[in-house]
């Protein structure tokens, strides 16, 4: 008696009906990224629907808006994804358009630099073994970190100019 696997048929059925099994995320263009800092979640939004949701790690001081370079905080507000870095030390990285004029002015009033180089990025090779548990620690300098697999989904889903709204 021949054994047949049902997996190929199941995968084909799921593909026909547009359902992606867990761990096999569909990629496609999204029109907005939303970060919910308090919940430690990054959402990819397409036509008003959340199509992907990822747990994230933030800056080492996760509460509050970024004020100046070196404060360890992740900025809050509306920004844009503006450049891609495939050779980042954090697997892959997409730059966020921080700082805007208001950020620069706030830091200037404090006698500081606003900083920059705020990214959405994957995991560096030395911490890649943290995998899906990376979000248990706020270990970045103000960036937003996801697993490398999740970074691949984001990388393939967003385009330059995609808005990213970072909420408290």
XYZ file of C-alpha atoms in Angstrom:
168
model
C 0.000 0.000 0.000
C 1.369 3.406 -0.990
C 1.491 6.145 1.583
C 0.516 9.581 0.404
C 1.222 12.782 2.185
C -1.699 15.137 2.685
C 0.648 18.073 3.226
C 0.976 19.103 -0.459
C -2.804 19.058 -0.878
C -3.331 20.986 2.335
C -0.773 23.613 1.332
C -2.402 23.997 -2.107
C -5.846 24.387 -0.526
C -4.575 27.002 1.899
C -2.871 28.886 -0.938
C -6.059 28.872 -3.037
C -8.105 30.317 -0.188
C -5.431 32.848 0.791
C -4.703 31.386 4.202
C -1.063 31.233 5.221
C -0.096 28.587 7.774
C 1.678 29.939 10.857
C 5.344 30.417 10.059
C 4.699 30.756 6.322
C 3.773 34.424 6.143
C 2.413 35.843 2.920
C 4.278 38.847 1.677
C 2.841 41.722 -0.263
C 2.755 45.452 -0.189
C 1.526 47.141 2.921
C 0.520 50.775 3.115
C 1.395 51.503 6.736
C 3.426 50.229 9.669
C 2.186 50.783 13.222
C 4.348 50.247 16.308
C 2.622 49.901 19.682
C 5.481 50.448 22.130
C 3.544 49.593 25.286
C 2.436 46.260 23.788
C 5.846 45.636 22.127
C 4.177 44.967 18.768
C 4.865 46.013 15.169
C 1.922 45.690 12.765
C 1.937 45.705 8.980
C -1.297 47.284 7.717
C -2.835 46.840 4.262
C -6.089 48.600 3.362
C -6.880 49.077 7.052
C -6.324 45.430 8.010
C -3.468 44.072 10.121
C -1.813 41.516 7.834
C 1.184 40.734 10.069
C 1.959 41.379 13.719
C 5.395 40.860 15.275
C 6.744 41.070 18.823
C 9.513 43.633 19.091
C 12.386 44.763 21.268
C 12.863 48.502 21.768
C 15.463 50.873 23.140
C 16.838 50.131 26.602
C 14.620 52.953 27.981
C 11.322 52.020 26.312
C 9.017 54.486 28.083
C 8.607 57.948 26.653
C 9.552 59.684 23.435
C 13.145 59.927 22.254
C 14.588 63.263 23.367
C 18.225 63.211 22.260
C 21.032 61.023 20.970
C 22.104 58.370 23.460
C 18.980 58.397 25.642
C 18.171 54.776 24.699
C 14.582 55.637 23.786
C 12.599 54.759 20.685
C 10.998 57.826 19.061
C 7.234 58.330 18.958
C 5.324 59.968 16.137
C 4.801 59.701 12.401
C 7.856 58.961 10.271
C 8.622 57.240 6.966
C 10.718 54.237 5.997
C 13.352 55.791 3.791
C 16.320 53.516 3.083
C 17.257 49.846 3.088
C 20.542 48.420 4.391
C 21.175 44.817 3.359
C 24.661 44.739 4.895
C 23.660 45.840 8.390
C 25.357 44.207 11.376
C 21.769 43.473 12.472
C 21.001 41.106 9.560
C 18.950 43.630 7.528
C 17.794 47.112 8.472
C 15.318 49.697 7.218
C 15.937 53.295 8.270
C 13.192 55.380 9.866
C 13.160 59.084 8.907
C 13.892 60.217 12.501
C 14.653 63.011 13.365
C 12.059 65.407 12.003
C 12.208 69.191 12.576
C 10.341 68.998 15.882
C 12.748 66.303 17.141
C 15.777 68.408 16.176
C 14.311 71.493 17.860
C 13.465 69.620 21.078
C 17.016 68.242 21.336
C 18.500 71.660 20.506
C 16.546 73.265 23.355
C 18.175 70.707 25.653
C 21.602 71.529 24.256
C 21.874 68.089 22.654
C 21.888 66.400 19.256
C 18.705 64.565 18.217
C 20.776 61.687 16.867
C 19.626 59.479 14.026
C 20.146 56.014 12.568
C 16.885 54.724 14.041
C 16.025 51.497 12.233
C 13.717 48.527 12.093
C 16.196 45.648 12.061
C 16.793 41.951 12.608
C 19.161 40.298 15.059
C 22.951 40.498 15.023
C 24.717 37.162 14.611
C 25.898 37.168 18.247
C 22.296 37.273 19.534
C 20.545 35.398 16.744
C 20.140 32.451 19.134
C 17.680 34.578 21.147
C 15.304 34.041 18.219
C 11.654 34.594 19.100
C 12.572 35.442 22.721
C 14.537 38.562 21.745
C 11.565 40.772 22.665
C 11.893 39.827 26.349
C 14.748 42.344 26.612
C 14.829 45.997 25.537
C 18.323 45.861 24.160
C 18.524 48.329 21.248
C 19.836 51.904 21.311
C 16.401 53.166 20.235
C 15.725 50.968 17.227
C 12.898 48.474 16.724
C 14.086 44.860 16.500
C 12.392 41.732 15.143
C 13.643 38.224 14.342
C 15.510 37.727 11.076
C 12.603 35.757 9.603
C 10.218 38.584 10.500
C 12.655 41.108 9.046
C 12.478 39.230 5.737
C 8.678 39.631 5.735
C 8.937 43.354 6.515
C 11.740 43.840 3.955
C 9.565 42.302 1.221
C 6.342 44.061 2.265
C 7.232 47.749 2.574
C 8.556 50.265 0.086
C 10.411 53.583 0.412
C 8.022 56.213 1.720
C 5.839 53.785 3.676
C 4.603 55.662 6.772
C 5.511 54.239 10.174
C 3.505 55.458 13.143
C 5.209 54.811 16.470
C 2.716 55.046 19.327
C 3.420 55.041 23.082
